[in-house]
mmCIF file of N, CA and C in Angstrom:
data_model
loop_
_atom_site.group_PDB
_atom_site.id
_atom_site.type_symbol
_atom_site.label_atom_id
_atom_site.label_comp_id
_atom_site.label_asym_id
_atom_site.label_seq_id
_atom_site.Cartn_x
_atom_site.Cartn_y
_atom_site.Cartn_z
ATOM 1 N N ASP A 15 7.341 21.799 -16.616
ATOM 2 C CA ASP A 15 7.547 20.383 -16.354
ATOM 3 C C ASP A 15 6.329 19.848 -15.600
ATOM 4 N N MET A 16 5.502 19.074 -16.270
ATOM 5 C CA MET A 16 4.274 18.578 -15.672
ATOM 6 C C MET A 16 4.525 17.329 -14.837
ATOM 7 N N LYS A 17 3.785 17.228 -13.755
ATOM 8 C CA LYS A 17 3.871 16.065 -12.879
ATOM 9 C C LYS A 17 3.136 14.891 -13.526
ATOM 10 N N THR A 18 3.715 13.697 -13.377
ATOM 11 C CA THR A 18 3.056 12.497 -13.897
ATOM 12 C C THR A 18 2.124 11.914 -12.832
ATOM 13 N N ARG A 19 1.254 11.019 -13.267
ATOM 14 C CA ARG A 19 0.357 10.335 -12.333
ATOM 15 C C ARG A 19 1.175 9.513 -11.336
ATOM 16 N N ALA A 20 2.265 8.910 -11.802
ATOM 17 C CA ALA A 20 3.120 8.123 -10.898
ATOM 18 C C ALA A 20 3.703 9.009 -9.800
ATOM 19 N N GLU A 21 4.172 10.190 -10.150
ATOM 20 C CA GLU A 21 4.721 11.118 -9.156
ATOM 21 C C GLU A 21 3.637 11.556 -8.174
ATOM 22 N N GLU A 22 2.464 11.823 -8.709
ATOM 23 C CA GLU A 22 1.339 12.234 -7.866
ATOM 24 C C GLU A 22 1.005 11.134 -6.847
ATOM 25 N N MET A 23 0.900 9.891 -7.321
ATOM 26 C CA MET A 23 0.588 8.778 -6.421
ATOM 27 C C MET A 23 1.718 8.555 -5.418
ATOM 28 N N ARG A 24 2.963 8.710 -5.859
ATOM 29 C CA ARG A 24 4.114 8.542 -4.966
ATOM 30 C C ARG A 24 4.050 9.568 -3.830
ATOM 31 N N GLU A 25 3.704 10.804 -4.160
ATOM 32 C CA GLU A 25 3.579 11.848 -3.136
ATOM 33 C C GLU A 25 2.445 11.535 -2.168
ATOM 34 N N GLN A 26 1.305 11.075 -2.703
ATOM 35 C CA GLN A 26 0.174 10.721 -1.848
ATOM 36 C C GLN A 26 0.547 9.564 -0.925
ATOM 37 N N CYS A 27 1.231 8.572 -1.480
ATOM 38 C CA CYS A 27 1.640 7.415 -0.689
ATOM 39 C C CYS A 27 2.642 7.834 0.384
ATOM 40 N N ALA A 28 3.576 8.704 0.049
ATOM 41 C CA ALA A 28 4.573 9.161 1.021
ATOM 42 C C ALA A 28 3.900 9.887 2.180
ATOM 43 N N ALA A 29 2.909 10.717 1.882
ATOM 44 C CA ALA A 29 2.172 11.435 2.933
ATOM 45 C C ALA A 29 1.406 10.437 3.809
ATOM 46 N N PHE A 30 0.774 9.453 3.176
ATOM 47 C CA PHE A 30 0.039 8.429 3.918
ATOM 48 C C PHE A 30 0.998 7.634 4.809
ATOM 49 N N HIS A 31 2.127 7.241 4.244
ATOM 50 C CA HIS A 31 3.133 6.448 4.949
ATOM 51 C C HIS A 31 3.609 7.186 6.202
ATOM 52 N N LYS A 32 3.857 8.471 6.054
ATOM 53 C CA LYS A 32 4.330 9.293 7.177
ATOM 54 C C LYS A 32 3.258 9.401 8.259
ATOM 55 N N ALA A 33 1.996 9.525 7.842
ATOM 56 C CA ALA A 33 0.891 9.703 8.792
ATOM 57 C C ALA A 33 0.427 8.387 9.420
ATOM 58 N N ASN A 34 0.803 7.252 8.830
ATOM 59 C CA ASN A 34 0.315 5.945 9.282
ATOM 60 C C ASN A 34 1.457 4.932 9.417
ATOM 61 N N PRO A 35 2.388 5.167 10.349
ATOM 62 C CA PRO A 35 3.549 4.271 10.456
ATOM 63 C C PRO A 35 3.170 2.832 10.817
ATOM 64 N N LEU A 36 2.017 2.634 11.439
ATOM 65 C CA LEU A 36 1.594 1.281 11.802
ATOM 66 C C LEU A 36 1.406 0.405 10.565
ATOM 67 N N VAL A 37 1.004 1.011 9.452
ATOM 68 C CA VAL A 37 0.802 0.237 8.226
ATOM 69 C C VAL A 37 2.127 -0.386 7.782
ATOM 70 N N TRP A 38 3.211 0.383 7.815
ATOM 71 C CA TRP A 38 4.520 -0.150 7.410
ATOM 72 C C TRP A 38 4.972 -1.241 8.385
ATOM 73 N N GLN A 39 4.723 -1.049 9.673
ATOM 74 C CA GLN A 39 5.093 -2.069 10.659
ATOM 75 C C GLN A 39 4.360 -3.383 10.366
ATOM 76 N N TYR A 40 3.056 -3.289 10.124
ATOM 77 C CA TYR A 40 2.288 -4.484 9.774
ATOM 78 C C TYR A 40 2.765 -5.075 8.450
ATOM 79 N N PHE A 41 3.028 -4.210 7.474
ATOM 80 C CA PHE A 41 3.478 -4.690 6.160
ATOM 81 C C PHE A 41 4.735 -5.549 6.319
ATOM 82 N N CYS A 42 5.700 -5.042 7.058
ATOM 83 C CA CYS A 42 6.944 -5.791 7.260
ATOM 84 C C CYS A 42 6.700 -7.055 8.072
ATOM 85 N N LYS A 43 5.927 -6.951 9.142
ATOM 86 C CA LYS A 43 5.649 -8.115 9.992
ATOM 87 C C LYS A 43 5.010 -9.239 9.187
ATOM 88 N N PHE A 44 3.975 -8.917 8.419
ATOM 89 C CA PHE A 44 3.261 -9.958 7.680
ATOM 90 C C PHE A 44 4.094 -10.492 6.515
ATOM 91 N N THR A 45 4.890 -9.625 5.891
ATOM 92 C CA THR A 45 5.754 -10.070 4.803
ATOM 93 C C THR A 45 6.831 -11.010 5.327
ATOM 94 N N PHE A 46 7.492 -10.622 6.428
ATOM 95 C CA PHE A 46 8.524 -11.492 6.988
ATOM 96 C C PHE A 46 7.936 -12.804 7.491
ATOM 97 N N THR A 47 6.700 -12.783 7.965
ATOM 98 C CA THR A 47 6.044 -14.033 8.362
ATOM 99 C C THR A 47 6.019 -15.002 7.184
ATOM 100 N N MET A 48 5.654 -14.509 6.014
ATOM 101 C CA MET A 48 5.571 -15.379 4.842
ATOM 102 C C MET A 48 6.969 -15.806 4.363
ATOM 103 N N ILE A 49 7.937 -14.911 4.468
ATOM 104 C CA ILE A 49 9.322 -15.261 4.100
ATOM 105 C C ILE A 49 9.826 -16.366 5.023
ATOM 106 N N TYR A 50 9.588 -16.207 6.329
ATOM 107 C CA TYR A 50 10.059 -17.209 7.296
ATOM 108 C C TYR A 50 9.338 -18.546 7.128
ATOM 109 N N LYS A 51 8.125 -18.518 6.587
ATOM 110 C CA LYS A 51 7.397 -19.761 6.320
ATOM 111 C C LYS A 51 7.941 -20.466 5.068
ATOM 112 N N GLY A 52 8.823 -19.790 4.331
ATOM 113 C CA GLY A 52 9.464 -20.426 3.191
ATOM 114 C C GLY A 52 8.973 -19.970 1.826
ATOM 115 N N PHE A 53 8.057 -19.007 1.798
ATOM 116 C CA PHE A 53 7.578 -18.507 0.508
ATOM 117 C C PHE A 53 8.695 -17.746 -0.200
ATOM 118 N N LYS A 54 8.847 -18.000 -1.493
ATOM 119 C CA LYS A 54 9.831 -17.277 -2.307
ATOM 120 C C LYS A 54 9.202 -16.037 -2.943
ATOM 121 N N HIS A 55 7.890 -16.087 -3.133
ATOM 122 C CA HIS A 55 7.112 -14.961 -3.671
ATOM 123 C C HIS A 55 5.797 -14.932 -2.922
ATOM 124 N N TYR A 56 5.198 -13.755 -2.871
ATOM 125 C CA TYR A 56 3.883 -13.648 -2.238
ATOM 126 C C TYR A 56 3.151 -12.455 -2.821
ATOM 127 N N SER A 57 1.873 -12.397 -2.508
ATOM 128 C CA SER A 57 1.005 -11.363 -3.056
ATOM 129 C C SER A 57 0.957 -10.131 -2.155
ATOM 130 N N VAL A 58 1.324 -9.002 -2.711
ATOM 131 C CA VAL A 58 1.197 -7.750 -1.968
ATOM 132 C C VAL A 58 -0.285 -7.474 -1.681
ATOM 133 N N ASN A 59 -1.166 -7.948 -2.552
ATOM 134 C CA ASN A 59 -2.607 -7.771 -2.322
ATOM 135 C C ASN A 59 -3.021 -8.479 -1.032
ATOM 136 N N ALA A 60 -2.532 -9.687 -0.826
ATOM 137 C CA ALA A 60 -2.867 -10.445 0.382
ATOM 138 C C ALA A 60 -2.340 -9.740 1.628
ATOM 139 N N ILE A 61 -1.143 -9.177 1.534
ATOM 140 C CA ILE A 61 -0.573 -8.445 2.671
ATOM 141 C C ILE A 61 -1.458 -7.235 2.995
ATOM 142 N N PHE A 62 -1.891 -6.503 1.973
ATOM 143 C CA PHE A 62 -2.760 -5.347 2.202
ATOM 144 C C PHE A 62 -4.092 -5.762 2.836
ATOM 145 N N GLU A 63 -4.658 -6.871 2.366
ATOM 146 C CA GLU A 63 -5.935 -7.327 2.940
ATOM 147 C C GLU A 63 -5.749 -7.751 4.394
ATOM 148 N N ARG A 64 -4.618 -8.346 4.714
ATOM 149 C CA ARG A 64 -4.342 -8.729 6.104
ATOM 150 C C ARG A 64 -4.208 -7.481 6.974
ATOM 151 N N ILE A 65 -3.560 -6.452 6.464
ATOM 152 C CA ILE A 65 -3.445 -5.191 7.211
ATOM 153 C C ILE A 65 -4.837 -4.623 7.461
ATOM 154 N N ARG A 66 -5.666 -4.612 6.429
ATOM 155 C CA ARG A 66 -7.039 -4.116 6.596
ATOM 156 C C ARG A 66 -7.758 -4.905 7.684
ATOM 157 N N TRP A 67 -7.633 -6.224 7.630
ATOM 158 C CA TRP A 67 -8.263 -7.092 8.615
ATOM 159 C C TRP A 67 -7.785 -6.726 10.023
ATOM 160 N N GLU A 68 -6.478 -6.645 10.209
ATOM 161 C CA GLU A 68 -5.921 -6.370 11.531
ATOM 162 C C GLU A 68 -6.385 -5.017 12.071
ATOM 163 N N LEU A 69 -6.412 -4.017 11.210
ATOM 164 C CA LEU A 69 -6.811 -2.683 11.664
ATOM 165 C C LEU A 69 -8.314 -2.595 11.909
ATOM 166 N N ASP A 70 -9.101 -3.385 11.179
ATOM 167 C CA ASP A 70 -10.556 -3.353 11.353
ATOM 168 C C ASP A 70 -11.024 -4.205 12.526
ATOM 169 N N VAL A 71 -10.308 -5.279 12.847
ATOM 170 C CA VAL A 71 -10.722 -6.190 13.910
ATOM 171 C C VAL A 71 -10.868 -5.442 15.236
ATOM 172 N N GLY A 72 -9.946 -4.541 15.495
ATOM 173 C CA GLY A 72 -9.995 -3.786 16.749
ATOM 174 C C GLY A 72 -10.908 -2.585 16.690
ATOM 175 N N GLY A 73 -11.499 -2.348 15.539
ATOM 176 C CA GLY A 73 -12.319 -1.155 15.384
ATOM 177 C C GLY A 73 -13.765 -1.370 15.783
ATOM 178 N N ASP A 74 -14.535 -0.312 15.628
ATOM 179 C CA ASP A 74 -15.939 -0.358 16.025
ATOM 180 C C ASP A 74 -16.875 -0.339 14.818
ATOM 181 N N GLY A 75 -16.348 -0.606 13.636
ATOM 182 C CA GLY A 75 -17.171 -0.635 12.439
ATOM 183 C C GLY A 75 -17.371 0.726 11.805
ATOM 184 N N THR A 76 -16.755 1.750 12.374
ATOM 185 C CA THR A 76 -16.919 3.097 11.829
ATOM 186 C C THR A 76 -15.576 3.718 11.478
ATOM 187 N N SER A 77 -14.600 2.884 11.209
ATOM 188 C CA SER A 77 -13.252 3.369 10.931
ATOM 189 C C SER A 77 -13.233 4.303 9.729
ATOM 190 N N SER A 78 -12.513 5.399 9.866
ATOM 191 C CA SER A 78 -12.315 6.298 8.728
ATOM 192 C C SER A 78 -11.004 5.963 8.018
ATOM 193 N N PHE A 79 -10.357 4.893 8.478
ATOM 194 C CA PHE A 79 -9.087 4.466 7.887
ATOM 195 C C PHE A 79 -9.325 3.897 6.502
ATOM 196 N N LYS A 80 -8.482 4.312 5.558
ATOM 197 C CA LYS A 80 -8.575 3.762 4.210
ATOM 198 C C LYS A 80 -7.176 3.456 3.715
ATOM 199 N N LEU A 81 -6.959 2.222 3.308
ATOM 200 C CA LEU A 81 -5.681 1.798 2.750
ATOM 201 C C LEU A 81 -5.876 1.704 1.242
ATOM 202 N N ASN A 82 -5.375 2.699 0.544
ATOM 203 C CA ASN A 82 -5.595 2.840 -0.888
ATOM 204 C C ASN A 82 -4.842 1.756 -1.666
ATOM 205 N N ASN A 83 -5.554 1.066 -2.545
ATOM 206 C CA ASN A 83 -4.913 0.026 -3.359
ATOM 207 C C ASN A 83 -3.797 0.584 -4.242
ATOM 208 N N ASN A 84 -3.844 1.871 -4.552
ATOM 209 C CA ASN A 84 -2.777 2.478 -5.355
ATOM 210 C C ASN A 84 -1.424 2.385 -4.664
ATOM 211 N N TYR A 85 -1.419 2.173 -3.349
ATOM 212 C CA TYR A 85 -0.164 2.163 -2.595
ATOM 213 C C TYR A 85 0.539 0.808 -2.620
ATOM 214 N N ARG A 86 -0.151 -0.223 -3.079
ATOM 215 C CA ARG A 86 0.437 -1.568 -3.031
ATOM 216 C C ARG A 86 1.809 -1.616 -3.701
ATOM 217 N N ALA A 87 1.904 -1.103 -4.913
ATOM 218 C CA ALA A 87 3.174 -1.158 -5.653
ATOM 219 C C ALA A 87 4.272 -0.376 -4.936
ATOM 220 N N PHE A 88 3.907 0.745 -4.326
ATOM 221 C CA PHE A 88 4.901 1.560 -3.629
ATOM 222 C C PHE A 88 5.414 0.846 -2.378
ATOM 223 N N TYR A 89 4.511 0.206 -1.652
ATOM 224 C CA TYR A 89 4.933 -0.547 -0.469
ATOM 225 C C TYR A 89 5.790 -1.745 -0.872
ATOM 226 N N ALA A 90 5.422 -2.441 -1.935
ATOM 227 C CA ALA A 90 6.230 -3.581 -2.408
ATOM 228 C C ALA A 90 7.621 -3.109 -2.803
ATOM 229 N N ARG A 91 7.702 -2.028 -3.552
ATOM 230 C CA ARG A 91 9.011 -1.514 -3.978
ATOM 231 C C ARG A 91 9.819 -0.999 -2.786
ATOM 232 N N ARG A 92 9.141 -0.363 -1.836
ATOM 233 C CA ARG A 92 9.833 0.112 -0.633
ATOM 234 C C ARG A 92 10.437 -1.077 0.113
ATOM 235 N N PHE A 93 9.669 -2.152 0.234
ATOM 236 C CA PHE A 93 10.175 -3.344 0.921
ATOM 237 C C PHE A 93 11.421 -3.863 0.209
ATOM 238 N N HIS A 94 11.367 -3.965 -1.106
ATOM 239 C CA HIS A 94 12.531 -4.439 -1.877
ATOM 240 C C HIS A 94 13.731 -3.514 -1.675
ATOM 241 N N ASN A 95 13.483 -2.206 -1.635
ATOM 242 C CA ASN A 95 14.589 -1.249 -1.441
ATOM 243 C C ASN A 95 15.183 -1.341 -0.044
ATOM 244 N N MET A 96 14.313 -1.525 0.953
ATOM 245 C CA MET A 96 14.777 -1.589 2.340
ATOM 246 C C MET A 96 15.458 -2.927 2.649
ATOM 247 N N PHE A 97 15.016 -3.972 1.972
ATOM 248 C CA PHE A 97 15.533 -5.323 2.225
ATOM 249 C C PHE A 97 15.936 -5.951 0.889
ATOM 250 N N PRO A 98 17.048 -5.464 0.302
ATOM 251 C CA PRO A 98 17.424 -5.907 -1.045
ATOM 252 C C PRO A 98 17.660 -7.416 -1.156
ATOM 253 N N GLN A 99 17.920 -8.078 -0.041
ATOM 254 C CA GLN A 99 18.097 -9.533 -0.074
ATOM 255 C C GLN A 99 16.785 -10.232 -0.434
ATOM 256 N N HIS A 100 15.664 -9.501 -0.359
ATOM 257 C CA HIS A 100 14.356 -10.066 -0.704
ATOM 258 C C HIS A 100 13.779 -9.442 -1.983
ATOM 259 N N GLU A 101 14.647 -8.825 -2.772
ATOM 260 C CA GLU A 101 14.235 -8.253 -4.058
ATOM 261 C C GLU A 101 13.498 -9.325 -4.861
ATOM 262 N N GLY A 102 12.332 -8.985 -5.373
ATOM 263 C CA GLY A 102 11.572 -9.922 -6.180
ATOM 264 C C GLY A 102 10.576 -10.762 -5.395
ATOM 265 N N PHE A 103 10.541 -10.599 -4.061
ATOM 266 C CA PHE A 103 9.563 -11.357 -3.272
ATOM 267 C C PHE A 103 8.149 -11.015 -3.742
ATOM 268 N N PHE A 104 7.943 -9.719 -3.990
ATOM 269 C CA PHE A 104 6.695 -9.288 -4.607
ATOM 270 C C PHE A 104 6.976 -9.091 -6.095
ATOM 271 N N ARG A 105 6.106 -9.581 -6.926
ATOM 272 C CA ARG A 105 6.276 -9.368 -8.369
ATOM 273 C C ARG A 105 5.760 -7.969 -8.702
ATOM 274 N N THR A 106 6.605 -7.195 -9.333
ATOM 275 C CA THR A 106 6.220 -5.829 -9.711
ATOM 276 C C THR A 106 6.286 -5.691 -11.220
ATOM 277 N N ARG A 107 5.522 -4.756 -11.710
ATOM 278 C CA ARG A 107 5.480 -4.479 -13.142
ATOM 279 C C ARG A 107 5.911 -3.044 -13.380
ATOM 280 N N GLU A 108 6.116 -2.731 -14.645
ATOM 281 C CA GLU A 108 6.389 -1.343 -15.009
ATOM 282 C C GLU A 108 5.174 -0.502 -14.640
ATOM 283 N N GLN A 109 5.424 0.660 -14.073
ATOM 284 C CA GLN A 109 4.320 1.541 -13.691
ATOM 285 C C GLN A 109 3.868 2.343 -14.906
ATOM 286 N N THR A 110 2.697 1.985 -15.429
ATOM 287 C CA THR A 110 2.182 2.675 -16.618
ATOM 288 C C THR A 110 1.780 4.102 -16.304
ATOM 289 N N SER A 111 1.598 4.409 -15.032
ATOM 290 C CA SER A 111 1.217 5.770 -14.649
ATOM 291 C C SER A 111 2.347 6.767 -14.893
ATOM 292 N N SER A 112 3.552 6.268 -15.172
ATOM 293 C CA SER A 112 4.688 7.149 -15.465
ATOM 294 C C SER A 112 4.484 7.918 -16.758
ATOM 295 N N ASP A 113 3.615 7.398 -17.628
ATOM 296 C CA ASP A 113 3.363 8.033 -18.922
ATOM 297 C C ASP A 113 2.110 8.901 -18.920
ATOM 298 N N LYS A 114 1.431 8.980 -17.783
ATOM 299 C CA LYS A 114 0.165 9.706 -17.717
ATOM 300 C C LYS A 114 0.320 10.979 -16.901
ATOM 301 N N SER A 115 -0.490 11.975 -17.229
ATOM 302 C CA SER A 115 -0.470 13.235 -16.491
ATOM 303 C C SER A 115 -1.144 13.062 -15.139
ATOM 304 N N ALA A 116 -0.720 13.875 -14.184
ATOM 305 C CA ALA A 116 -1.346 13.871 -12.862
ATOM 306 C C ALA A 116 -2.808 14.275 -12.992
ATOM 307 N N THR A 117 -3.647 13.769 -12.092
ATOM 308 C CA THR A 117 -5.077 14.100 -12.129
ATOM 309 C C THR A 117 -5.381 15.377 -11.358
ATOM 310 N N ASP A 118 -4.521 15.715 -10.395
ATOM 311 C CA ASP A 118 -4.743 16.859 -9.509
ATOM 312 C C ASP A 118 -6.053 16.749 -8.735
ATOM 313 N N LEU A 119 -6.541 15.524 -8.561
ATOM 314 C CA LEU A 119 -7.749 15.280 -7.781
ATOM 315 C C LEU A 119 -7.352 14.816 -6.382
ATOM 316 N N PRO A 120 -8.133 15.185 -5.382
ATOM 317 C CA PRO A 120 -7.824 14.684 -4.038
ATOM 318 C C PRO A 120 -8.115 13.194 -3.967
ATOM 319 N N GLU A 121 -7.476 12.535 -3.023
ATOM 320 C CA GLU A 121 -7.759 11.124 -2.817
ATOM 321 C C GLU A 121 -9.163 10.970 -2.255
ATOM 322 N N LEU A 122 -9.811 9.868 -2.602
ATOM 323 C CA LEU A 122 -11.128 9.590 -2.053
ATOM 324 C C LEU A 122 -10.963 8.986 -0.663
ATOM 325 N N THR A 123 -11.729 9.491 0.280
ATOM 326 C CA THR A 123 -11.694 8.997 1.648
ATOM 327 C C THR A 123 -13.040 8.362 1.968
ATOM 328 N N PRO A 124 -13.141 7.657 3.082
ATOM 329 C CA PRO A 124 -14.449 7.097 3.461
ATOM 330 C C PRO A 124 -15.540 8.159 3.553
ATOM 331 N N ASP A 125 -15.178 9.384 3.933
ATOM 332 C CA ASP A 125 -16.167 10.465 4.005
ATOM 333 C C ASP A 125 -16.825 10.701 2.649
ATOM 334 N N TYR A 126 -16.046 10.610 1.583
ATOM 335 C CA TYR A 126 -16.600 10.809 0.236
ATOM 336 C C TYR A 126 -17.681 9.785 -0.048
ATOM 337 N N PHE A 127 -17.415 8.533 0.299
ATOM 338 C CA PHE A 127 -18.379 7.462 0.002
ATOM 339 C C PHE A 127 -19.625 7.575 0.875
ATOM 340 N N ASP A 128 -19.447 8.036 2.115
ATOM 341 C CA ASP A 128 -20.606 8.254 2.986
ATOM 342 C C ASP A 128 -21.513 9.326 2.407
ATOM 343 N N ARG A 129 -20.921 10.418 1.916
ATOM 344 C CA ARG A 129 -21.710 11.503 1.318
ATOM 345 C C ARG A 129 -22.361 11.034 0.032
ATOM 346 N N ALA A 130 -21.624 10.252 -0.770
ATOM 347 C CA ALA A 130 -22.151 9.798 -2.074
ATOM 348 C C ALA A 130 -23.341 8.862 -1.892
ATOM 349 N N SER A 131 -23.356 8.097 -0.798
ATOM 350 C CA SER A 131 -24.459 7.158 -0.575
ATOM 351 C C SER A 131 -25.597 7.793 0.201
ATOM 352 N N GLY A 132 -25.408 9.047 0.627
ATOM 353 C CA GLY A 132 -26.464 9.758 1.335
ATOM 354 C C GLY A 132 -26.549 9.420 2.812
ATOM 355 N N GLU A 133 -25.550 8.740 3.347
ATOM 356 C CA GLU A 133 -25.582 8.379 4.769
ATOM 357 C C GLU A 133 -25.135 9.543 5.627
#
C-alpha cells in the first residue's frame, strides 16, 4: 500500500503543526478577526502572509522559520473541522495530490536555499 502525496504532505504538516503551535494561534486569531469584521469568505493565502509578517517583524532578518505554502489547505480544512459553524469560510478544492505518489523527499528549509545560493 503506497503512500500518496496528500498523505505525505498531511504528515509533514502535522509534524510542523505540533512543533509550531504559535502558527495555529495566529491562524485562528487572524481568521476570527476577519470573521468578526463581517467577511463571509477570506483568503487562506492572506492569513499565511500575515502570519509570516508577524513572525518576521520581531525577528532579526535571519529567521530559519519557514511556513510552507503546502500547508495552507490543511490549515484551512483544520479550521473548518474545529469550527464547523464557519465551514466554507476558506474556499477549498479537491486535493489532486490524493492521486499522486509520495515523493519521499525531505521538505526544503531555509538552510537548503542558503546552501544553493552559496551563502
